[in-house]
Structure formats: C-alpha cells, structure tokens
Short mmCIF file of C-alpha atoms and ligand atoms in Angstrom, two decimals:
data_model
loop_
_atom_site.label_atom_id
_atom_site.label_comp_id
_atom_site.label_asym_id
_atom_site.label_seq_id
_atom_site.Cartn_x
_atom_site.Cartn_y
_atom_site.Cartn_z
CA UNK A 49 114.99 73.87 119.18
CA UNK A 50 114.70 71.79 116.14
CA UNK A 51 112.92 68.35 116.61
CA UNK A 52 115.84 66.76 114.78
CA UNK A 53 118.50 67.98 117.28
CA UNK A 54 116.32 66.85 120.19
CA UNK A 55 115.71 63.30 119.06
CA UNK A 56 119.30 62.91 118.20
CA UNK A 57 120.12 63.36 121.74
CA UNK A 58 117.15 61.58 123.43
CA UNK A 59 117.30 58.36 121.39
CA UNK A 60 118.58 56.55 124.37
CA UNK A 61 115.51 57.42 126.37
CA UNK A 62 112.69 55.00 125.64
CA UNK A 63 109.33 56.58 126.48
CA UNK A 64 106.69 55.25 124.23
CA UNK A 65 103.94 55.10 126.95
CA UNK A 66 104.63 58.81 127.62
CA UNK A 67 104.41 59.68 124.06
CA UNK A 68 101.13 57.77 123.64
CA UNK A 69 99.51 59.55 126.62
CA UNK A 70 100.90 62.84 125.56
CA UNK A 71 99.31 62.57 122.09
CA UNK A 72 96.03 61.27 123.78
CA UNK A 73 95.67 64.06 126.41
CA UNK A 74 96.55 66.72 123.94
CA UNK A 75 93.32 65.90 122.36
CA UNK A 76 91.19 66.89 125.51
CA UNK A 77 93.54 69.36 127.24
CA UNK A 78 95.30 72.35 125.59
CA UNK A 79 98.94 71.36 124.92
CA UNK A 80 98.28 68.14 126.86
CA UNK A 81 99.12 69.95 130.26
CA UNK A 82 97.04 71.41 133.05
CA UNK A 83 99.69 74.00 133.62
CA UNK A 84 101.83 75.44 130.75
CA UNK A 85 104.99 75.11 132.92
CA UNK A 86 104.74 71.32 132.47
CA UNK A 87 104.96 71.44 128.70
CA UNK A 88 108.22 70.65 126.96
CA UNK A 89 107.51 73.58 124.43
CA UNK A 90 110.73 75.27 125.25
CA UNK A 91 113.03 72.24 125.26
CA UNK A 92 111.24 70.21 122.50
CA UNK A 93 109.92 66.68 122.49
CA UNK A 94 106.98 65.55 124.58
CA UNK A 95 106.40 65.78 128.26
CA UNK A 96 107.24 62.67 130.40
CA UNK A 97 104.41 61.04 132.34
CA UNK A 98 105.38 59.88 135.70
CA UNK A 99 104.04 56.96 137.65
CA UNK A 100 105.68 57.36 141.02
CA UNK A 101 107.64 60.00 142.99
CA UNK A 102 109.40 59.00 146.20
CA UNK A 103 112.33 60.67 147.87
CA UNK A 104 114.64 62.03 145.40
CA UNK A 105 113.40 59.77 142.57
CA UNK A 106 110.81 59.75 139.83
CA UNK A 107 109.75 56.67 137.81
CA UNK A 108 107.89 57.21 134.52
CA UNK A 109 105.21 55.18 133.10
CA UNK A 110 107.83 53.43 130.93
CA UNK A 111 109.81 52.30 133.87
CA UNK A 112 112.61 54.89 133.43
CA UNK A 113 114.00 56.17 136.68
CA UNK A 114 115.28 59.58 137.34
CA UNK A 115 117.04 61.64 140.00
CA UNK A 116 114.73 64.70 140.38
CA UNK A 117 115.54 68.30 140.58
CA UNK A 118 112.22 69.55 139.35
CA UNK A 119 110.96 68.97 142.87
CA UNK A 120 107.36 69.41 141.53
CA UNK A 121 108.42 73.07 140.94
CA UNK A 122 109.22 73.59 144.66
CA UNK A 123 106.99 71.66 146.92
CA UNK A 124 109.20 68.52 147.32
CA UNK A 125 111.64 70.10 149.91
CA UNK A 126 111.70 66.89 151.96
CA UNK A 127 111.63 64.72 148.66
CA UNK A 128 108.62 63.29 147.28
CA UNK A 129 105.93 61.60 149.48
CA UNK A 130 107.74 61.70 152.95
CA UNK A 131 106.43 58.98 155.19
CA UNK A 132 105.31 61.13 157.94
CA UNK A 133 103.38 63.60 155.57
CA UNK A 134 101.71 60.63 153.74
CA UNK A 135 100.67 58.87 156.91
CA UNK A 136 99.24 61.93 158.50
CA UNK A 137 97.25 62.76 155.39
CA UNK A 138 95.99 59.12 154.97
CA UNK A 139 94.82 59.18 158.67
CA UNK A 140 92.76 62.32 158.41
CA UNK A 141 91.44 61.56 155.08
CA UNK A 142 89.83 58.42 156.50
CA UNK A 143 87.93 60.83 158.83
CA UNK A 144 86.97 63.50 156.31
CA UNK A 145 88.52 65.20 153.39
CA UNK A 146 86.88 68.50 153.92
CA UNK A 147 84.31 69.65 156.59
CA UNK A 148 83.45 73.15 155.43
CA UNK A 149 83.74 74.24 159.04
CA UNK A 150 86.78 75.28 161.10
CA UNK A 151 88.69 72.37 162.76
CA UNK A 152 91.61 72.17 165.21
CA UNK A 153 94.36 71.33 162.70
CA UNK A 154 93.99 74.78 161.16
CA UNK A 155 95.03 76.22 164.60
CA UNK A 156 97.86 73.69 164.91
CA UNK A 157 99.35 74.44 161.36
CA UNK A 158 98.69 78.14 161.70
CA UNK A 159 100.54 78.41 165.08
CA UNK A 160 103.57 76.52 163.69
CA UNK A 161 103.59 78.87 160.65
CA UNK A 162 103.36 81.97 162.79
CA UNK A 163 106.20 80.70 165.04
CA UNK A 164 108.55 80.32 161.88
CA UNK A 165 107.53 83.67 160.36
CA UNK A 166 107.61 86.41 163.15
CA UNK A 167 106.62 89.25 160.71
CA UNK A 168 103.14 87.79 160.65
CA UNK A 169 100.68 87.94 163.69
CA UNK A 170 97.82 86.18 161.72
CA UNK A 171 97.51 83.89 158.77
CA UNK A 172 94.88 82.72 156.37
CA UNK A 173 95.34 79.47 154.51
CA UNK A 174 94.41 79.07 150.82
CA UNK A 175 95.16 76.35 148.24
CA UNK A 176 97.83 77.72 145.87
CA UNK A 177 100.57 80.45 145.71
CA UNK A 178 98.39 82.24 143.11
CA UNK A 179 95.54 82.54 145.62
CA UNK A 180 97.87 83.58 148.33
CA UNK A 181 99.35 86.34 146.20
CA UNK A 182 96.01 87.43 144.80
CA UNK A 183 94.49 87.67 148.20
CA UNK A 184 97.49 89.60 149.49
CA UNK A 185 97.23 92.19 146.65
CA UNK A 186 93.55 92.65 147.32
CA UNK A 187 94.22 92.96 151.08
CA UNK A 188 96.87 95.55 150.35
CA UNK A 189 94.65 97.54 148.14
CA UNK A 190 91.76 97.42 150.63
CA UNK A 191 94.04 98.38 153.66
CA UNK A 192 95.69 101.28 151.97
CA UNK A 193 92.66 102.27 149.81
CA UNK A 194 94.99 102.77 146.87
CA UNK A 195 95.17 100.79 143.58
CA UNK A 196 98.51 100.50 142.06
CA UNK A 197 100.87 97.50 142.65
CA UNK A 198 104.51 97.78 141.67
CA UNK A 199 106.16 94.56 140.53
CA UNK A 200 109.51 93.75 139.02
CA UNK A 201 110.09 92.80 135.44
CA UNK A 202 110.57 89.06 135.02
CA UNK A 203 108.88 88.24 138.36
CA UNK A 204 106.31 85.54 138.59
CA UNK A 205 103.49 85.83 141.20
CA UNK A 206 100.93 83.16 139.91
CA UNK A 207 98.38 83.81 137.35
CA UNK A 208 95.84 86.29 138.72
CA UNK A 209 94.99 89.27 136.51
CA UNK A 210 96.80 91.95 138.63
CA UNK A 211 100.09 90.30 138.60
CA UNK A 212 100.31 89.06 134.97
CA UNK A 213 101.45 91.83 132.70
CA UNK A 214 99.86 92.33 129.32
CA UNK A 215 103.43 92.42 127.89
CA UNK A 216 106.87 90.91 128.77
CA UNK A 217 107.80 87.75 130.62
CA UNK A 218 104.69 85.34 131.31
CA UNK A 219 102.38 87.92 129.83
CA UNK A 220 98.87 87.02 128.96
CA UNK A 221 95.94 88.03 126.82
CA UNK A 222 92.69 88.55 128.51
CA UNK A 223 93.85 91.02 131.01
CA UNK A 224 91.50 93.98 131.19
CA UNK A 225 93.32 97.18 130.32
CA UNK A 226 91.96 98.91 133.55
CA UNK A 227 93.61 96.03 135.61
CA UNK A 228 96.91 96.38 133.72
CA UNK A 229 96.99 100.14 134.23
CA UNK A 230 97.02 99.59 137.86
CA UNK A 231 100.18 97.35 137.83
CA UNK A 232 103.33 99.34 137.48
CA UNK A 233 106.87 97.69 136.77
CA UNK A 234 110.37 98.37 138.04
CA UNK A 235 113.62 96.61 137.36
CA UNK A 236 114.95 94.06 139.80
CA UNK A 237 118.25 94.92 141.65
CA UNK A 238 117.74 98.61 140.57
CA UNK A 239 116.67 101.00 143.32
CA UNK A 240 116.64 103.96 141.15
CA UNK A 241 114.19 102.38 138.77
CA UNK A 242 111.94 101.42 141.76
CA UNK A 243 112.01 104.93 143.11
CA UNK A 244 111.23 106.36 139.64
CA UNK A 245 108.20 103.94 139.56
CA UNK A 246 107.12 105.05 142.94
CA UNK A 247 107.47 108.77 142.16
CA UNK A 248 105.56 108.38 138.92
CA UNK A 249 102.66 106.76 140.77
CA UNK A 250 103.01 108.94 143.94
CA UNK A 251 100.15 108.41 146.42
CA UNK A 252 98.67 105.71 144.32
CA UNK A 253 100.78 102.69 145.25
CA UNK A 254 99.09 100.18 147.50
CA UNK A 255 102.28 97.81 147.65
CA UNK A 256 105.48 96.81 146.05
CA UNK A 257 105.34 93.02 145.40
CA UNK A 258 108.58 91.24 145.05
CA UNK A 259 110.13 87.66 145.03
CA UNK A 260 113.01 88.25 147.47
CA UNK A 261 115.11 85.88 145.20
CA UNK A 262 113.60 85.96 141.61
CA UNK A 263 113.06 82.41 140.74
CA UNK A 264 111.75 82.59 137.21
CA UNK A 265 114.43 84.47 135.52
CA UNK A 266 117.44 82.29 136.35
CA UNK A 267 117.37 82.40 140.20
CA UNK A 268 118.41 86.01 140.56
CA UNK A 269 120.00 86.66 143.85
CA UNK A 270 119.30 90.25 145.25
CA UNK A 271 122.39 92.48 145.35
CA UNK A 272 123.68 93.30 148.89
CA UNK A 273 121.31 96.09 150.16
CA UNK A 274 118.79 95.81 147.44
CA UNK A 275 116.03 94.36 149.57
CA UNK A 276 116.82 96.68 152.55
CA UNK A 277 116.49 99.58 149.99
CA UNK A 278 113.19 98.20 148.76
CA UNK A 279 111.97 98.26 152.36
CA UNK A 280 113.13 101.91 152.82
CA UNK A 281 111.49 103.01 149.76
CA UNK A 282 108.11 101.39 150.74
CA UNK A 283 108.22 103.30 153.97
CA UNK A 284 109.30 106.59 152.28
CA UNK A 285 106.53 106.35 149.68
CA UNK A 286 104.03 105.16 152.34
CA UNK A 287 103.10 101.74 150.69
CA UNK A 288 103.24 98.18 151.91
CA UNK A 289 105.87 95.63 151.10
CA UNK A 290 104.61 92.21 149.99
CA UNK A 291 107.07 89.39 149.99
CA UNK A 292 106.08 86.61 147.66
CA UNK A 293 107.87 83.75 149.48
CA UNK A 294 105.83 81.02 147.54
CA UNK A 295 109.11 79.74 146.16
CA UNK A 296 111.65 80.93 148.78
CA UNK A 297 109.43 80.29 151.86
CA UNK A 298 110.74 77.32 153.93
CA UNK A 299 113.08 76.49 151.20
CA UNK A 300 115.91 78.99 151.72
CA UNK A 301 115.49 78.88 155.57
CA UNK A 302 112.96 77.97 158.00
CA UNK A 303 112.01 81.60 158.30
CA UNK A 304 112.17 82.09 154.48
CA UNK A 305 114.10 84.74 152.61
CA UNK A 306 112.82 87.30 155.18
CA UNK A 307 114.89 85.68 157.87
CA UNK A 308 117.92 85.17 155.62
CA UNK A 309 117.86 88.80 154.50
CA UNK A 310 116.72 90.17 157.83
CA UNK A 311 113.79 92.06 156.13
CA UNK A 312 110.33 92.51 157.73
CA UNK A 313 107.75 92.72 155.05
CA UNK A 314 104.15 93.99 155.78
CA UNK A 315 102.41 90.85 154.02
CA UNK A 316 103.98 87.61 153.23
CA UNK A 317 102.77 84.83 150.85
CA UNK A 318 103.67 81.22 151.02
CA UNK A 319 102.81 78.00 149.08
CA UNK A 320 104.79 75.20 147.49
CA UNK A 321 107.28 73.74 150.16
CA UNK A 322 104.89 74.59 153.02
CA UNK A 323 102.61 71.72 151.94
CA UNK A 324 105.38 69.35 151.27
CA UNK A 325 103.34 67.97 148.29
CA UNK A 326 99.82 68.94 149.36
CA UNK A 327 98.19 71.89 147.60
CA UNK A 328 98.61 74.80 149.91
CA UNK A 329 99.01 78.58 150.09
CA UNK A 330 99.00 80.97 152.96
CA UNK A 331 99.23 84.67 153.45
CA UNK A 332 99.79 86.66 156.70
CA UNK A 333 100.53 90.09 158.22
CA UNK A 334 100.04 92.22 161.32
CA UNK A 335 96.79 91.69 163.26
CA UNK A 336 95.81 95.25 162.06
CA UNK A 337 96.24 94.38 158.42
CA UNK A 338 94.65 90.93 158.58
CA UNK A 339 91.70 92.15 160.51
CA UNK A 340 90.75 94.00 157.28
CA UNK A 341 89.68 90.62 155.89
CA UNK A 342 85.99 89.57 156.08
CA UNK A 343 84.15 88.75 158.28
CA UNK A 344 85.80 91.27 160.68
CA UNK A 345 86.62 93.78 157.90
CA UNK A 346 85.63 94.78 154.54
CA UNK A 347 88.04 92.89 152.21
CA UNK A 348 86.42 89.66 150.80
CA UNK A 349 88.46 86.53 150.48
CA UNK A 350 87.13 82.93 150.72
CA UNK A 351 87.69 79.24 149.54
CA UNK A 352 85.77 76.17 149.90
CA UNK A 353 88.92 73.97 150.33
CA UNK A 354 90.90 76.53 152.22
CA UNK A 355 92.52 75.06 155.40
CA UNK A 356 91.10 71.57 154.48
CA UNK A 357 92.19 68.95 157.04
CA UNK A 358 94.23 66.86 154.66
CA UNK A 359 96.47 69.68 153.64
CA UNK A 360 96.76 70.99 157.19
CA UNK A 361 97.71 67.54 158.55
CA UNK A 362 100.44 67.21 155.91
CA UNK A 363 101.72 70.80 156.38
CA UNK A 364 101.97 70.18 160.16
CA UNK A 365 104.32 67.28 159.59
CA UNK A 366 106.39 69.17 157.04
CA UNK A 367 106.91 72.05 159.47
CA UNK A 368 107.77 69.79 162.41
CA UNK A 369 110.31 68.23 160.25
CA UNK A 370 111.75 71.46 158.87
CA UNK A 371 111.96 72.84 162.29
CA UNK A 372 115.21 70.91 162.85
CA UNK A 373 118.08 73.15 161.62
CA UNK A 374 119.86 69.93 160.60
CA UNK A 375 117.56 69.80 157.56
CA UNK A 376 118.84 73.08 156.19
CA UNK A 377 122.46 72.10 157.01
CA UNK A 378 121.89 69.01 154.72
CA UNK A 379 120.14 70.89 152.00
CA UNK A 380 122.88 73.54 152.09
CA UNK A 381 125.70 70.94 152.13
CA UNK A 382 124.08 68.98 149.08
CA UNK A 383 123.56 72.12 146.95
CA UNK A 384 127.09 73.34 147.75
CA UNK A 385 128.55 69.88 146.74
CA UNK A 386 126.55 70.02 143.48
CA UNK A 387 127.73 73.49 142.67
CA UNK A 388 131.41 72.82 143.45
CA UNK A 389 131.35 69.98 141.26
CA UNK A 390 129.58 71.96 138.39
CA UNK A 391 131.77 74.93 138.92
CA UNK A 392 135.02 73.07 138.48
CA UNK A 393 133.64 71.50 135.26
CA UNK A 394 132.66 75.01 133.88
CA UNK A 395 135.82 76.67 135.01
CA UNK A 396 137.99 73.90 133.63
CA UNK A 397 136.85 74.99 130.15
CA UNK A 398 135.87 78.55 130.79
CA UNK A 399 132.26 77.71 129.62
CA UNK A 400 129.70 80.53 129.20
CA UNK A 401 127.61 79.03 131.93
CA UNK A 402 126.44 80.73 135.17
CA UNK A 403 125.57 78.96 138.25
CA UNK A 404 122.97 80.84 140.30
CA UNK A 405 121.73 79.60 143.63
CA UNK A 406 120.42 80.45 147.10
CA UNK A 407 120.34 77.60 149.42
CA UNK A 408 118.60 74.56 147.69
CA UNK A 409 117.16 76.50 144.80
CA UNK A 410 119.29 76.96 141.68
CA UNK A 411 119.64 77.44 138.08
CA UNK A 412 122.29 76.45 135.50
CA UNK A 413 122.03 79.33 133.04
CA UNK A 414 123.73 79.34 129.59
CA UNK A 415 125.05 82.85 129.16
CA UNK A 416 128.27 84.82 129.36
CA UNK A 417 127.50 86.93 132.52
CA UNK A 418 125.67 86.59 135.77
CA UNK A 419 122.01 87.36 135.44
CA UNK A 420 120.96 90.30 137.70
CA UNK A 421 117.57 91.29 136.14
CA UNK A 422 115.00 90.48 133.51
CA UNK A 423 117.27 92.24 130.73
CA UNK A 424 119.98 89.98 131.45
CA UNK A 425 117.86 86.90 131.42
CA UNK A 426 117.07 87.48 127.74
CA UNK A 427 120.76 86.58 127.07
CA UNK A 428 120.17 83.00 128.28
CA UNK A 429 120.54 80.57 125.40
CA UNK A 430 117.37 78.36 125.35
CA UNK A 431 118.90 76.39 122.64
CA UNK A 432 122.02 75.47 124.76
CA UNK A 433 119.70 74.69 127.72
CA UNK A 434 117.50 72.40 125.73
CA UNK A 435 120.60 70.36 124.60
CA UNK A 436 121.69 70.27 128.24
CA UNK A 437 118.12 69.31 129.52
CA UNK A 438 117.71 66.43 126.98
CA UNK A 439 121.16 64.99 127.76
CA UNK A 440 120.46 65.03 131.43
CA UNK A 441 116.95 63.47 130.85
CA UNK A 442 118.25 60.71 128.79
CA UNK A 443 120.71 60.03 131.45
CA UNK A 444 118.23 59.76 134.28
CA UNK A 445 118.11 63.34 135.58
CA UNK A 446 114.99 65.44 135.57
CA UNK A 447 115.27 69.38 135.60
CA UNK A 448 112.58 71.87 135.08
CA UNK A 449 111.93 72.01 131.19
CA UNK A 450 112.83 75.61 131.26
CA UNK A 451 115.98 77.66 130.83
CA UNK A 452 114.99 80.31 133.38
CA UNK A 453 113.08 78.53 136.25
CA UNK A 454 114.47 77.28 139.57
CA UNK A 455 115.64 73.72 140.01
CA UNK A 456 115.58 72.28 143.59
CA UNK A 457 117.72 70.02 145.65
CA UNK A 458 115.72 68.13 148.31
CA UNK A 459 116.52 66.71 151.72
CA UNK A 460 116.14 63.34 150.23
CA UNK A 461 119.11 63.68 147.76
CA UNK A 462 122.14 61.62 148.73
CA UNK A 463 125.74 62.54 148.18
CA UNK A 464 126.12 59.70 145.65
CA UNK A 465 123.17 61.21 143.68
CA UNK A 466 124.80 64.56 143.69
CA UNK A 467 128.11 63.16 142.57
CA UNK A 468 126.43 61.14 139.75
CA UNK A 469 124.58 64.37 138.73
CA UNK A 470 127.85 66.19 138.50
CA UNK A 471 129.36 63.45 136.33
CA UNK A 472 126.39 63.52 133.95
CA UNK A 473 126.40 67.27 133.86
CA UNK A 474 130.10 67.24 132.95
CA UNK A 475 129.43 65.07 130.02
CA UNK A 476 126.41 67.17 129.10
CA UNK A 477 128.56 70.40 129.02
CA UNK A 478 131.10 68.51 126.69
CA UNK A 479 128.16 67.77 124.36
CA UNK A 480 126.46 71.27 124.46
CA UNK A 481 129.90 72.91 123.84
CA UNK A 482 131.39 70.10 121.61
C1 LIG B 124 107.07 83.21 143.38
C2 LIG B 124 105.86 82.50 142.99
N1 LIG B 124 104.62 83.09 143.26
C3 LIG B 124 103.54 82.57 143.04
C4 LIG B 124 103.54 81.31 142.28
C5 LIG B 124 102.20 80.69 141.99
O1 LIG B 124 101.93 79.57 142.81
P1 LIG B 124 100.90 78.35 142.39
O2 LIG B 124 101.52 77.80 141.08
O3 LIG B 124 100.90 77.46 143.55
O4 LIG B 124 99.66 78.96 142.02
C6 LIG B 124 104.64 80.73 141.95
C7 LIG B 124 104.64 79.48 141.14
O5 LIG B 124 105.64 79.04 140.39
C8 LIG B 124 105.92 81.35 142.32
O6 LIG B 124 107.07 80.77 141.90
#
C-alpha cells in the first residue's frame, strides 16, 4: 500500500493529534504499539489514538467519532464500557484491586462460566487468551504425557512459543527449534490432512488445538461435519481436543462454538468477550484433567493477577447480561442486516468480495472465492482492503486494520448505525472498484 494512495483517500480525516502521539510513542515503543495487531502497517498511515469508547462508538483524541466494528478485537460484545460492568468494577476497585488470596467473586464467576459451558467441570482464570491457551497446552501435555500439539495453518492462538510457528502466518523468530519440532500443522477444513499429521506423529500427539471458527484468516467457517470429524480423529488417535474459544466463546452463542456445532472438546479456552473489556482468560476441562494442575497435580500454572476481583466483578455482569437469549437474537439480527445490505451491494456489481461470518463475527474479504483455509486466504487482496479500510475510516467507521482478522458487531449497534455502515460500504466498494 503506497503512502500516496492512502493519503489521497484519508485527506478528509483530520487526525493531527493522533499523528503527533504516534510519532512520539514510536520513539519509546517498537512500532508505536504495545501489540502488533494495533499497527496500521498493513493498511498504511498511522494508528488512531482513541480517547473514549462507549457503546458502539469511539471518539479519537482529535474529536472524530466512529462507529466501531473493531470491538477491541473481540471483547466489546456488549459495546464499550457497559454501565453495569463499569459500576461493578468501580465498586470492587474501591475495596481492593488484587488481594493475592482467594475471594468469593472467583466462585461466583466460575459457577456462571461452568453453567454456560457444560463440557467443563472445573475452570481456572487467567489474564489473557494467550495465557489460557498456553496453560491448556501444558495441561494437555502433562495429562497425556505426550509432547506434540497439532494446529491448523493460519490459526492464531496467542503468542506463547508452542503455538507460534517459525514459518507461515504470524510466525516468529525466537522460537527454540526444539519447541517448534513439537508443533505439527494440518490444513483447516481438511480431515485427510489432519489424519495424515496424526499418523505421522502417532502416539506422540498430546492434543489437537483448533479455533472452531478460524478468526485470523478471514473468518473461516468450518465445513459441515469438519469439527465432528476432528473430534472423531482425536478419539481414534487417542489425543485431546482443545477448543480455542478465545474469540468465539460467548460471541457466537452463550455456550460458544461448542454449543453451536454440538461438539464436546476436552479442554476449552476463553478470553476476550468473557471479560466484556476487562483483561481475562479462562481454561477448563473435566475434573480429572483439571486436577492435574498444581497444587493437586503436577502441572504448574500460576498468576499474580489471575482471578483478580475487578475482572471477576466485571465478568459476572457480562455473563448475567449474556445469559438472556434476547442478546444473541439482537446480535444475529444486526449482523444479518449488515450482511444483507453488503451482499446486495456486492451482487449488484458482481464484485470479487466474499462475506464471511458466523454470528456477530465477520470479515469482508477481497478475493474471488470463499476462503476455506490458509491457502485460500493468501488470495485476499491487502491492497483493496487498505483502500476499503481507509475509505471507511475517513467516513467514521472503524474496522480492524487487517485484511484477514475478524470484525465484530456488538449488542450496542443500532439499526440506524448498521444502515449507515451499509451506505458507506457501498460507496467504498465503488471507490475500490472504480
Ligand atoms: C483465537 C485466539 N486465541 C488466542 C488469542 C490470544 O488472546 P490474547 O490477545 O488475549 O492474549 C487470540 C487473540 O486474538 C485469538 O483470537
């Protein structure tokens, strides 16, 4: 994406303060961001600095207002700063931010979570999705006394060593070769590929780790029977199935993707929406598996801030709100309205754009054919997406600055906002395909 093209489109957007702080923070923080996702490296230009996030709206430090579909990369399922969550967090904060000892809110939140996810008999709270998956992977290895984890190309499971490949999508330097050797890859939506990987690593696989809907390669929906097939292969090859529901959990349904697709994983991981904005992660499984954790068992896992009262108090409010099926009806209705509007715009001109969505997580991907796996996602045009992204941004709509990552509709989005978004997207498609 050339700088010239970007600035030609964004000239309507006035963000001098954001630019100022972007240049400033770049001097003390690599790339000016505390997480690479936040950088505008893929779409060009500088990141926007926000001052307020409330409901479906963001306001930046220059006073521009946006309808938000970034959703903080997933947590803002109820919209930003829901009143009940804010109040609960404020109330408990005044009594103590962290006790370093157990407290009653851990029980209350844990019970609500276990009621929502019947595949889990016990849970442990952590502080992020990364921690949840990292802990689940260690637990699986400890429980099975095997080393290999099988993942799917293009998946994202946070930034712990075992789940970041040394090549491919979101790969990283600094992964010890010994660690990488214990991570094997299969192709998403391809049971033959999974079976071949399991055969190749026979008797060595601790677990298959999967995002039930792959959120980081264009919101890839599992083919009919795929997840059932994954479950069966795990049973056949005697390994555990870990569902990484950090993105899908409480977003696609109250019981997560496992409820929607009727699959019982052995270990499940949550984060993002579960905290409604507070930093949270959780992993859980059967009593037998979870009791392998210290101090009962031999698998170590810990955290100073895990289960802290502020996060627990916020999470309790989130789950109490999400328990009402009407929330998911609204989420589905809004997302459906958005997609119908976008579809008619795309079909009217037969544009090479795919709409991929499950529930309130979606992606508008710029390629000829639907994306079913990582290979397909390589055909997504980052250049066209960048034009689309900047057109939307300069017209007051915020998407993830990434051609492959999931955008989110929240409970706070109104029908009017959805309709406005459809209109702006229509003009944006005209611009991209002028
Ligand atoms: C499926 C999935 N797993 C794990 C993670 C890591 O979560 P966190 O960023 O909270 O560490 C993410 C984050 O995007 C994710 O989408």
